[in-house]
């Protein structure tokens, strides 16, 4: 199952053969070398990607609403759940925001 990871508009245009795509939204200490494409890249992904995709990078409760509003059908998170006082509650809250946007 080939995947593609994108952080620029040029990379969005070059995902041929990918089963799904990760679109880098924000900077994150989890991947220090990743380039962040921001909300603009998420909008571009929503307009151009024809395969399943998700937003990744620096997504947390404070910005997941903007990420979903930009067109991301899903998100991949690490710190937003791992570092939460109540990881289960954090996961539920993130999911609730995504469900509201769909």
PDB file of N, CA and C in Angstrom:
ATOM      1  N   UNK A   1       0.842  -1.169   0.000  1.00  0.00           N
ATOM      2  CA  UNK A   1       0.000   0.000   0.000  1.00  0.00           C
ATOM      3  C   UNK A   1       0.894   1.240   0.000  1.00  0.00           C
ATOM      4  N   UNK A   2       1.192   1.792  -1.149  1.00  0.00           N
ATOM      5  CA  UNK A   2       2.062   2.967  -1.199  1.00  0.00           C
ATOM      6  C   UNK A   2       1.383   4.205  -0.613  1.00  0.00           C
ATOM      7  N   UNK A   3       2.171   4.963   0.096  1.00  0.00           N
ATOM      8  CA  UNK A   3       1.687   6.220   0.663  1.00  0.00           C
ATOM      9  C   UNK A   3       2.548   7.350   0.138  1.00  0.00           C
ATOM     10  N   UNK A   4       2.020   8.539   0.215  1.00  0.00           N
ATOM     11  CA  UNK A   4       2.792   9.718  -0.152  1.00  0.00           C
ATOM     12  C   UNK A   4       2.638  10.728   0.976  1.00  0.00           C
ATOM     13  N   UNK A   5       3.691  11.462   1.226  1.00  0.00           N
ATOM     14  CA  UNK A   5       3.674  12.532   2.213  1.00  0.00           C
ATOM     15  C   UNK A   5       3.999  13.820   1.487  1.00  0.00           C
ATOM     16  N   UNK A   6       3.166  14.843   1.691  1.00  0.00           N
ATOM     17  CA  UNK A   6       3.347  16.083   0.951  1.00  0.00           C
ATOM     18  C   UNK A   6       3.412  17.284   1.884  1.00  0.00           C
ATOM     19  N   UNK A   7       4.173  18.274   1.480  1.00  0.00           N
ATOM     20  CA  UNK A   7       4.238  19.521   2.248  1.00  0.00           C
ATOM     21  C   UNK A   7       4.309  20.748   1.343  1.00  0.00           C
ATOM     22  N   UNK A   8       4.208  20.527   0.030  1.00  0.00           N
ATOM     23  CA  UNK A   8       4.218  21.633  -0.934  1.00  0.00           C
ATOM     24  C   UNK A   8       3.195  21.348  -2.035  1.00  0.00           C
ATOM     25  N   UNK A   9       2.747  22.393  -2.729  1.00  0.00           N
ATOM     26  CA  UNK A   9       1.825  22.166  -3.856  1.00  0.00           C
ATOM     27  C   UNK A   9       2.428  21.275  -4.936  1.00  0.00           C
ATOM     28  N   UNK A  10       3.718  21.394  -5.194  1.00  0.00           N
ATOM     29  CA  UNK A  10       4.351  20.546  -6.203  1.00  0.00           C
ATOM     30  C   UNK A  10       4.258  19.072  -5.817  1.00  0.00           C
ATOM     31  N   UNK A  11       4.433  18.786  -4.542  1.00  0.00           N
ATOM     32  CA  UNK A  11       4.336  17.400  -4.083  1.00  0.00           C
ATOM     33  C   UNK A  11       2.899  16.888  -4.190  1.00  0.00           C
ATOM     34  N   UNK A  12       1.921  17.769  -3.964  1.00  0.00           N
ATOM     35  CA  UNK A  12       0.518  17.360  -4.131  1.00  0.00           C
ATOM     36  C   UNK A  12       0.253  16.896  -5.556  1.00  0.00           C
ATOM     37  N   UNK A  13       0.904  17.548  -6.499  1.00  0.00           N
ATOM     38  CA  UNK A  13       0.692  17.221  -7.906  1.00  0.00           C
ATOM     39  C   UNK A  13       1.392  15.935  -8.317  1.00  0.00           C
ATOM     40  N   UNK A  14       2.232  15.383  -7.449  1.00  0.00           N
ATOM     41  CA  UNK A  14       3.033  14.211  -7.807  1.00  0.00           C
ATOM     42  C   UNK A  14       2.770  13.052  -6.856  1.00  0.00           C
ATOM     43  N   UNK A  15       1.521  12.625  -6.747  1.00  0.00           N
ATOM     44  CA  UNK A  15       1.173  11.522  -5.846  1.00  0.00           C
ATOM     45  C   UNK A  15       0.649  10.312  -6.619  1.00  0.00           C
ATOM     46  N   UNK A  16       0.966  10.244  -7.901  1.00  0.00           N
ATOM     47  CA  UNK A  16       0.509   9.124  -8.727  1.00  0.00           C
ATOM     48  C   UNK A  16       0.886   7.790  -8.092  1.00  0.00           C
ATOM     49  N   UNK A  17      -0.068   6.894  -8.039  1.00  0.00           N
ATOM     50  CA  UNK A  17       0.176   5.562  -7.513  1.00  0.00           C
ATOM     51  C   UNK A  17       0.001   5.434  -6.017  1.00  0.00           C
ATOM     52  N   UNK A  18      -0.190   6.527  -5.315  1.00  0.00           N
ATOM     53  CA  UNK A  18      -0.372   6.453  -3.863  1.00  0.00           C
ATOM     54  C   UNK A  18      -1.789   5.991  -3.538  1.00  0.00           C
ATOM     55  N   UNK A  19      -1.897   5.150  -2.526  1.00  0.00           N
ATOM     56  CA  UNK A  19      -3.205   4.709  -2.043  1.00  0.00           C
ATOM     57  C   UNK A  19      -3.826   5.745  -1.121  1.00  0.00           C
ATOM     58  N   UNK A  20      -2.975   6.458  -0.406  1.00  0.00           N
ATOM     59  CA  UNK A  20      -3.433   7.575   0.424  1.00  0.00           C
ATOM     60  C   UNK A  20      -2.280   8.526   0.645  1.00  0.00           C
ATOM     61  N   UNK A  21      -2.627   9.763   1.071  1.00  0.00           N
ATOM     62  CA  UNK A  21      -1.642  10.841   1.152  1.00  0.00           C
ATOM     63  C   UNK A  21      -1.732  11.521   2.506  1.00  0.00           C
ATOM     64  N   UNK A  22      -0.587  11.820   3.086  1.00  0.00           N
ATOM     65  CA  UNK A  22      -0.499  12.655   4.275  1.00  0.00           C
ATOM     66  C   UNK A  22      -0.093  14.054   3.839  1.00  0.00           C
ATOM     67  N   UNK A  23      -0.864  15.059   4.265  1.00  0.00           N
ATOM     68  CA  UNK A  23      -0.582  16.443   3.897  1.00  0.00           C
ATOM     69  C   UNK A  23      -0.133  17.181   5.153  1.00  0.00           C
ATOM     70  N   UNK A  24       1.106  17.652   5.168  1.00  0.00           N
ATOM     71  CA  UNK A  24       1.683  18.287   6.348  1.00  0.00           C
ATOM     72  C   UNK A  24       1.096  19.672   6.556  1.00  0.00           C
ATOM     73  N   UNK A  25       0.436  19.836   7.709  1.00  0.00           N
ATOM     74  CA  UNK A  25      -0.245  21.090   8.007  1.00  0.00           C
ATOM     75  C   UNK A  25       0.667  22.080   8.731  1.00  0.00           C
ATOM     76  N   UNK A  26       1.183  21.690   9.886  1.00  0.00           N
ATOM     77  CA  UNK A  26       1.944  22.599  10.741  1.00  0.00           C
ATOM     78  C   UNK A  26       3.263  21.961  11.174  1.00  0.00           C
ATOM     79  N   UNK A  27       4.170  22.795  11.640  1.00  0.00           N
ATOM     80  CA  UNK A  27       5.441  22.294  12.167  1.00  0.00           C
ATOM     81  C   UNK A  27       5.174  21.461  13.419  1.00  0.00           C
ATOM     82  N   UNK A  28       6.011  20.485  13.635  1.00  0.00           N
ATOM     83  CA  UNK A  28       5.861  19.617  14.797  1.00  0.00           C
ATOM     84  C   UNK A  28       7.219  19.117  15.259  1.00  0.00           C
ATOM     85  N   UNK A  29       7.436  19.028  16.554  1.00  0.00           N
ATOM     86  CA  UNK A  29       8.706  18.485  17.035  1.00  0.00           C
ATOM     87  C   UNK A  29       8.824  16.979  16.799  1.00  0.00           C
ATOM     88  N   UNK A  30       7.729  16.329  16.455  1.00  0.00           N
ATOM     89  CA  UNK A  30       7.772  14.898  16.170  1.00  0.00           C
ATOM     90  C   UNK A  30       8.580  14.621  14.905  1.00  0.00           C
ATOM     91  N   UNK A  31       8.502  15.540  13.939  1.00  0.00           N
ATOM     92  CA  UNK A  31       9.274  15.442  12.689  1.00  0.00           C
ATOM     93  C   UNK A  31       9.914  16.793  12.443  1.00  0.00           C
ATOM     94  N   UNK A  32      11.064  17.000  13.023  1.00  0.00           N
ATOM     95  CA  UNK A  32      11.724  18.306  12.988  1.00  0.00           C
ATOM     96  C   UNK A  32      12.112  18.758  11.584  1.00  0.00           C
ATOM     97  N   UNK A  33      12.316  17.822  10.669  1.00  0.00           N
ATOM     98  CA  UNK A  33      12.750  18.195   9.319  1.00  0.00           C
ATOM     99  C   UNK A  33      11.575  18.409   8.355  1.00  0.00           C
ATOM    100  N   UNK A  34      10.338  18.208   8.816  1.00  0.00           N
ATOM    101  CA  UNK A  34       9.179  18.362   7.938  1.00  0.00           C
ATOM    102  C   UNK A  34       8.892  19.832   7.653  1.00  0.00           C
ATOM    103  N   UNK A  35       8.550  20.108   6.418  1.00  0.00           N
ATOM    104  CA  UNK A  35       8.131  21.451   6.008  1.00  0.00           C
ATOM    105  C   UNK A  35       6.619  21.521   6.190  1.00  0.00           C
ATOM    106  N   UNK A  36       6.144  22.607   6.774  1.00  0.00           N
ATOM    107  CA  UNK A  36       4.715  22.752   7.016  1.00  0.00           C
ATOM    108  C   UNK A  36       4.059  23.526   5.877  1.00  0.00           C
ATOM    109  N   UNK A  37       2.997  22.976   5.318  1.00  0.00           N
ATOM    110  CA  UNK A  37       2.314  23.623   4.208  1.00  0.00           C
ATOM    111  C   UNK A  37       1.203  24.564   4.639  1.00  0.00           C
ATOM    112  N   UNK A  38       0.741  24.442   5.872  1.00  0.00           N
ATOM    113  CA  UNK A  38      -0.296  25.319   6.391  1.00  0.00           C
ATOM    114  C   UNK A  38      -1.681  25.005   5.851  1.00  0.00           C
ATOM    115  N   UNK A  39      -2.621  25.850   6.238  1.00  0.00           N
ATOM    116  CA  UNK A  39      -4.008  25.660   5.829  1.00  0.00           C
ATOM    117  C   UNK A  39      -4.177  25.781   4.325  1.00  0.00           C
ATOM    118  N   UNK A  40      -3.346  26.597   3.683  1.00  0.00           N
ATOM    119  CA  UNK A  40      -3.421  26.752   2.232  1.00  0.00           C
ATOM    120  C   UNK A  40      -3.179  25.422   1.530  1.00  0.00           C
ATOM    121  N   UNK A  41      -2.231  24.651   2.032  1.00  0.00           N
ATOM    122  CA  UNK A  41      -1.938  23.355   1.422  1.00  0.00           C
ATOM    123  C   UNK A  41      -3.102  22.391   1.643  1.00  0.00           C
ATOM    124  N   UNK A  42      -3.748  22.479   2.794  1.00  0.00           N
ATOM    125  CA  UNK A  42      -4.907  21.626   3.040  1.00  0.00           C
ATOM    126  C   UNK A  42      -6.039  21.975   2.078  1.00  0.00           C
ATOM    127  N   UNK A  43      -6.273  23.257   1.860  1.00  0.00           N
ATOM    128  CA  UNK A  43      -7.279  23.680   0.870  1.00  0.00           C
ATOM    129  C   UNK A  43      -6.932  23.111  -0.505  1.00  0.00           C
ATOM    130  N   UNK A  44      -5.666  23.206  -0.883  1.00  0.00           N
ATOM    131  CA  UNK A  44      -5.229  22.685  -2.183  1.00  0.00           C
ATOM    132  C   UNK A  44      -5.423  21.174  -2.257  1.00  0.00           C
ATOM    133  N   UNK A  45      -5.128  20.490  -1.171  1.00  0.00           N
ATOM    134  CA  UNK A  45      -5.339  19.047  -1.135  1.00  0.00           C
ATOM    135  C   UNK A  45      -6.799  18.690  -1.325  1.00  0.00           C
ATOM    136  N   UNK A  46      -7.671  19.428  -0.673  1.00  0.00           N
ATOM    137  CA  UNK A  46      -9.110  19.170  -0.790  1.00  0.00           C
ATOM    138  C   UNK A  46      -9.595  19.373  -2.218  1.00  0.00           C
ATOM    139  N   UNK A  47      -8.975  20.302  -2.927  1.00  0.00           N
ATOM    140  CA  UNK A  47      -9.387  20.598  -4.301  1.00  0.00           C
ATOM    141  C   UNK A  47      -8.798  19.644  -5.331  1.00  0.00           C
ATOM    142  N   UNK A  48      -7.625  19.062  -5.029  1.00  0.00           N
ATOM    143  CA  UNK A  48      -6.931  18.315  -6.078  1.00  0.00           C
ATOM    144  C   UNK A  48      -6.781  16.821  -5.842  1.00  0.00           C
ATOM    145  N   UNK A  49      -6.706  16.385  -4.607  1.00  0.00           N
ATOM    146  CA  UNK A  49      -6.426  14.967  -4.362  1.00  0.00           C
ATOM    147  C   UNK A  49      -7.637  14.100  -4.663  1.00  0.00           C
ATOM    148  N   UNK A  50      -7.401  13.035  -5.392  1.00  0.00           N
ATOM    149  CA  UNK A  50      -8.462  12.107  -5.761  1.00  0.00           C
ATOM    150  C   UNK A  50      -8.352  10.787  -5.007  1.00  0.00           C
ATOM    151  N   UNK A  51      -7.396  10.691  -4.109  1.00  0.00           N
ATOM    152  CA  UNK A  51      -7.236   9.496  -3.274  1.00  0.00           C
ATOM    153  C   UNK A  51      -7.496   9.910  -1.828  1.00  0.00           C
ATOM    154  N   UNK A  52      -7.767   8.956  -0.949  1.00  0.00           N
ATOM    155  CA  UNK A  52      -7.949   9.317   0.457  1.00  0.00           C
ATOM    156  C   UNK A  52      -6.715  10.039   0.996  1.00  0.00           C
ATOM    157  N   UNK A  53      -6.962  11.032   1.872  1.00  0.00           N
ATOM    158  CA  UNK A  53      -5.844  11.783   2.444  1.00  0.00           C
ATOM    159  C   UNK A  53      -6.210  12.268   3.836  1.00  0.00           C
ATOM    160  N   UNK A  54      -5.175  12.643   4.580  1.00  0.00           N
ATOM    161  CA  UNK A  54      -5.374  13.168   5.926  1.00  0.00           C
ATOM    162  C   UNK A  54      -4.347  14.247   6.194  1.00  0.00           C
ATOM    163  N   UNK A  55      -4.682  15.138   7.107  1.00  0.00           N
ATOM    164  CA  UNK A  55      -3.747  16.186   7.530  1.00  0.00           C
ATOM    165  C   UNK A  55      -2.883  15.622   8.656  1.00  0.00           C
ATOM    166  N   UNK A  56      -1.640  16.014   8.675  1.00  0.00           N
ATOM    167  CA  UNK A  56      -0.705  15.539   9.682  1.00  0.00           C
ATOM    168  C   UNK A  56       0.250  16.675  10.040  1.00  0.00           C
ATOM    169  N   UNK A  57       0.713  16.673  11.260  1.00  0.00           N
ATOM    170  CA  UNK A  57       1.722  17.648  11.674  1.00  0.00           C
ATOM    171  C   UNK A  57       1.176  18.781  12.497  1.00  0.00           C
ATOM    172  N   UNK A  58       1.444  18.775  13.783  1.00  0.00           N
ATOM    173  CA  UNK A  58       1.103  19.884  14.662  1.00  0.00           C
ATOM    174  C   UNK A  58      -0.381  20.079  14.905  1.00  0.00           C
ATOM    175  N   UNK A  59      -1.173  19.062  14.651  1.00  0.00           N
ATOM    176  CA  UNK A  59      -2.620  19.195  14.825  1.00  0.00           C
ATOM    177  C   UNK A  59      -2.975  18.879  16.275  1.00  0.00           C
ATOM    178  N   UNK A  60      -3.775  19.777  16.837  1.00  0.00           N
ATOM    179  CA  UNK A  60      -4.206  19.630  18.230  1.00  0.00           C
ATOM    180  C   UNK A  60      -5.598  20.236  18.358  1.00  0.00           C
ATOM    181  N   UNK A  61      -6.163  20.153  19.542  1.00  0.00           N
ATOM    182  CA  UNK A  61      -7.528  20.631  19.744  1.00  0.00           C
ATOM    183  C   UNK A  61      -7.688  22.109  19.386  1.00  0.00           C
ATOM    184  N   UNK A  62      -6.654  22.905  19.586  1.00  0.00           N
ATOM    185  CA  UNK A  62      -6.760  24.343  19.317  1.00  0.00           C
ATOM    186  C   UNK A  62      -6.826  24.682  17.829  1.00  0.00           C
ATOM    187  N   UNK A  63      -6.432  23.755  16.943  1.00  0.00           N
ATOM    188  CA  UNK A  63      -6.454  24.073  15.516  1.00  0.00           C
ATOM    189  C   UNK A  63      -7.187  23.047  14.649  1.00  0.00           C
ATOM    190  N   UNK A  64      -7.691  21.976  15.238  1.00  0.00           N
ATOM    191  CA  UNK A  64      -8.321  20.921  14.442  1.00  0.00           C
ATOM    192  C   UNK A  64      -9.577  21.424  13.735  1.00  0.00           C
ATOM    193  N   UNK A  65     -10.279  22.398  14.323  1.00  0.00           N
ATOM    194  CA  UNK A  65     -11.457  22.951  13.667  1.00  0.00           C
ATOM    195  C   UNK A  65     -11.060  23.637  12.356  1.00  0.00           C
ATOM    196  N   UNK A  66      -9.988  24.409  12.371  1.00  0.00           N
ATOM    197  CA  UNK A  66      -9.498  25.069  11.150  1.00  0.00           C
ATOM    198  C   UNK A  66      -9.031  24.051  10.122  1.00  0.00           C
ATOM    199  N   UNK A  67      -8.391  22.992  10.598  1.00  0.00           N
ATOM    200  CA  UNK A  67      -7.899  21.936   9.707  1.00  0.00           C
ATOM    201  C   UNK A  67      -9.069  21.254   9.006  1.00  0.00           C
ATOM    202  N   UNK A  68     -10.102  20.919   9.770  1.00  0.00           N
ATOM    203  CA  UNK A  68     -11.280  20.288   9.173  1.00  0.00           C
ATOM    204  C   UNK A  68     -11.994  21.249   8.229  1.00  0.00           C
ATOM    205  N   UNK A  69     -12.097  22.519   8.613  1.00  0.00           N
ATOM    206  CA  UNK A  69     -12.753  23.520   7.769  1.00  0.00           C
ATOM    207  C   UNK A  69     -11.985  23.737   6.466  1.00  0.00           C
ATOM    208  N   UNK A  70     -10.679  23.495   6.484  1.00  0.00           N
ATOM    209  CA  UNK A  70      -9.862  23.642   5.276  1.00  0.00           C
ATOM    210  C   UNK A  70     -10.061  22.475   4.312  1.00  0.00           C
ATOM    211  N   UNK A  71     -10.818  21.463   4.747  1.00  0.00           N
ATOM    212  CA  UNK A  71     -11.132  20.361   3.855  1.00  0.00           C
ATOM    213  C   UNK A  71     -10.520  19.028   4.201  1.00  0.00           C
ATOM    214  N   UNK A  72      -9.743  18.964   5.276  1.00  0.00           N
ATOM    215  CA  UNK A  72      -9.125  17.688   5.639  1.00  0.00           C
ATOM    216  C   UNK A  72     -10.204  16.698   6.089  1.00  0.00           C
ATOM    217  N   UNK A  73     -10.289  15.551   5.442  1.00  0.00           N
ATOM    218  CA  UNK A  73     -11.300  14.570   5.823  1.00  0.00           C
ATOM    219  C   UNK A  73     -10.937  13.792   7.080  1.00  0.00           C
ATOM    220  N   UNK A  74      -9.681  13.875   7.475  1.00  0.00           N
ATOM    221  CA  UNK A  74      -9.206  13.195   8.671  1.00  0.00           C
ATOM    222  C   UNK A  74      -7.880  13.771   9.100  1.00  0.00           C
ATOM    223  N   UNK A  75      -7.438  13.393  10.279  1.00  0.00           N
ATOM    224  CA  UNK A  75      -6.167  13.885  10.810  1.00  0.00           C
ATOM    225  C   UNK A  75      -5.386  12.733  11.415  1.00  0.00           C
ATOM    226  N   UNK A  76      -4.087  12.905  11.455  1.00  0.00           N
ATOM    227  CA  UNK A  76      -3.198  11.999  12.170  1.00  0.00           C
ATOM    228  C   UNK A  76      -2.542  12.829  13.266  1.00  0.00           C
ATOM    229  N   UNK A  77      -2.641  12.367  14.491  1.00  0.00           N
ATOM    230  CA  UNK A  77      -2.090  13.108  15.617  1.00  0.00           C
ATOM    231  C   UNK A  77      -1.233  12.193  16.479  1.00  0.00           C
ATOM    232  N   UNK A  78      -0.276  12.780  17.167  1.00  0.00           N
ATOM    233  CA  UNK A  78       0.527  12.055  18.147  1.00  0.00           C
ATOM    234  C   UNK A  78       0.431  12.795  19.475  1.00  0.00           C
ATOM    235  N   UNK A  79       1.046  13.970  19.514  1.00  0.00           N
ATOM    236  CA  UNK A  79       1.132  14.715  20.775  1.00  0.00           C
ATOM    237  C   UNK A  79      -0.223  15.118  21.338  1.00  0.00           C
ATOM    238  N   UNK A  80      -1.194  15.411  20.483  1.00  0.00           N
ATOM    239  CA  UNK A  80      -2.494  15.873  20.948  1.00  0.00           C
ATOM    240  C   UNK A  80      -3.175  14.842  21.843  1.00  0.00           C
ATOM    241  N   UNK A  81      -2.849  13.590  21.641  1.00  0.00           N
ATOM    242  CA  UNK A  81      -3.417  12.528  22.485  1.00  0.00           C
ATOM    243  C   UNK A  81      -2.384  12.042  23.491  1.00  0.00           C
ATOM    244  N   UNK A  82      -1.186  11.785  23.025  1.00  0.00           N
ATOM    245  CA  UNK A  82      -0.140  11.244  23.914  1.00  0.00           C
ATOM    246  C   UNK A  82       0.146  12.154  25.098  1.00  0.00           C
ATOM    247  N   UNK A  83       0.174  13.476  24.874  1.00  0.00           N
ATOM    248  CA  UNK A  83       0.550  14.406  25.934  1.00  0.00           C
ATOM    249  C   UNK A  83      -0.639  14.942  26.733  1.00  0.00           C
ATOM    250  N   UNK A  84      -1.835  14.511  26.401  1.00  0.00           N
ATOM    251  CA  UNK A  84      -3.025  15.010  27.097  1.00  0.00           C
ATOM    252  C   UNK A  84      -3.130  14.407  28.495  1.00  0.00           C
ATOM    253  N   UNK A  85      -3.681  15.185  29.420  1.00  0.00           N
ATOM    254  CA  UNK A  85      -3.934  14.665  30.767  1.00  0.00           C
ATOM    255  C   UNK A  85      -4.865  13.468  30.717  1.00  0.00           C
ATOM    256  N   UNK A  86      -5.847  13.541  29.849  1.00  0.00           N
ATOM    257  CA  UNK A  86      -6.823  12.458  29.660  1.00  0.00           C
ATOM    258  C   UNK A  86      -6.850  12.112  28.171  1.00  0.00           C
ATOM    259  N   UNK A  87      -5.984  11.191  27.745  1.00  0.00           N
ATOM    260  CA  UNK A  87      -5.887  10.879  26.320  1.00  0.00           C
ATOM    261  C   UNK A  87      -7.208  10.437  25.693  1.00  0.00           C
ATOM    262  N   UNK A  88      -7.994   9.675  26.412  1.00  0.00           N
ATOM    263  CA  UNK A  88      -9.263   9.213  25.866  1.00  0.00           C
ATOM    264  C   UNK A  88     -10.208  10.395  25.594  1.00  0.00           C
ATOM    265  N   UNK A  89     -10.264  11.317  26.515  1.00  0.00           N
ATOM    266  CA  UNK A  89     -11.090  12.504  26.340  1.00  0.00           C
ATOM    267  C   UNK A  89     -10.568  13.361  25.186  1.00  0.00           C
ATOM    268  N   UNK A  90      -9.263  13.496  25.095  1.00  0.00           N
ATOM    269  CA  UNK A  90      -8.671  14.276  24.001  1.00  0.00           C
ATOM    270  C   UNK A  90      -9.032  13.671  22.654  1.00  0.00           C
ATOM    271  N   UNK A  91      -8.957  12.360  22.542  1.00  0.00           N
ATOM    272  CA  UNK A  91      -9.312  11.692  21.287  1.00  0.00           C
ATOM    273  C   UNK A  91     -10.782  11.914  20.958  1.00  0.00           C
ATOM    274  N   UNK A  92     -11.637  11.826  21.949  1.00  0.00           N
ATOM    275  CA  UNK A  92     -13.069  12.056  21.716  1.00  0.00           C
ATOM    276  C   UNK A  92     -13.339  13.485  21.251  1.00  0.00           C
ATOM    277  N   UNK A  93     -12.673  14.451  21.862  1.00  0.00           N
ATOM    278  CA  UNK A  93     -12.890  15.847  21.482  1.00  0.00           C
ATOM    279  C   UNK A  93     -12.416  16.115  20.056  1.00  0.00           C
ATOM    280  N   UNK A  94     -11.249  15.576  19.694  1.00  0.00           N
ATOM    281  CA  UNK A  94     -10.760  15.736  18.329  1.00  0.00           C
ATOM    282  C   UNK A  94     -11.748  15.126  17.338  1.00  0.00           C
ATOM    283  N   UNK A  95     -12.217  13.945  17.648  1.00  0.00           N
ATOM    284  CA  UNK A  95     -13.166  13.248  16.765  1.00  0.00           C
ATOM    285  C   UNK A  95     -14.473  14.040  16.630  1.00  0.00           C
ATOM    286  N   UNK A  96     -14.933  14.603  17.731  1.00  0.00           N
ATOM    287  CA  UNK A  96     -16.178  15.382  17.706  1.00  0.00           C
ATOM    288  C   UNK A  96     -16.063  16.587  16.770  1.00  0.00           C
ATOM    289  N   UNK A  97     -14.919  17.239  16.763  1.00  0.00           N
ATOM    290  CA  UNK A  97     -14.714  18.381  15.865  1.00  0.00           C
ATOM    291  C   UNK A  97     -14.778  17.900  14.413  1.00  0.00           C
ATOM    292  N   UNK A  98     -14.110  16.798  14.106  1.00  0.00           N
ATOM    293  CA  UNK A  98     -14.125  16.280  12.736  1.00  0.00           C
ATOM    294  C   UNK A  98     -15.539  15.884  12.329  1.00  0.00           C
ATOM    295  N   UNK A  99     -16.260  15.252  13.232  1.00  0.00           N
ATOM    296  CA  UNK A  99     -17.635  14.826  12.915  1.00  0.00           C
ATOM    297  C   UNK A  99     -18.535  16.016  12.638  1.00  0.00           C
ATOM    298  N   UNK A 100     -18.354  17.110  13.374  1.00  0.00           N
ATOM    299  CA  UNK A 100     -19.155  18.319  13.158  1.00  0.00           C
ATOM    300  C   UNK A 100     -18.927  18.929  11.780  1.00  0.00           C
ATOM    301  N   UNK A 101     -17.701  18.822  11.290  1.00  0.00           N
ATOM    302  CA  UNK A 101     -17.352  19.438  10.004  1.00  0.00           C
ATOM    303  C   UNK A 101     -17.859  18.622   8.805  1.00  0.00           C
ATOM    304  N   UNK A 102     -18.143  17.359   9.013  1.00  0.00           N
ATOM    305  CA  UNK A 102     -18.517  16.507   7.870  1.00  0.00           C
ATOM    306  C   UNK A 102     -19.972  16.578   7.569  1.00  0.00           C
TER     307      UNK A 102
END
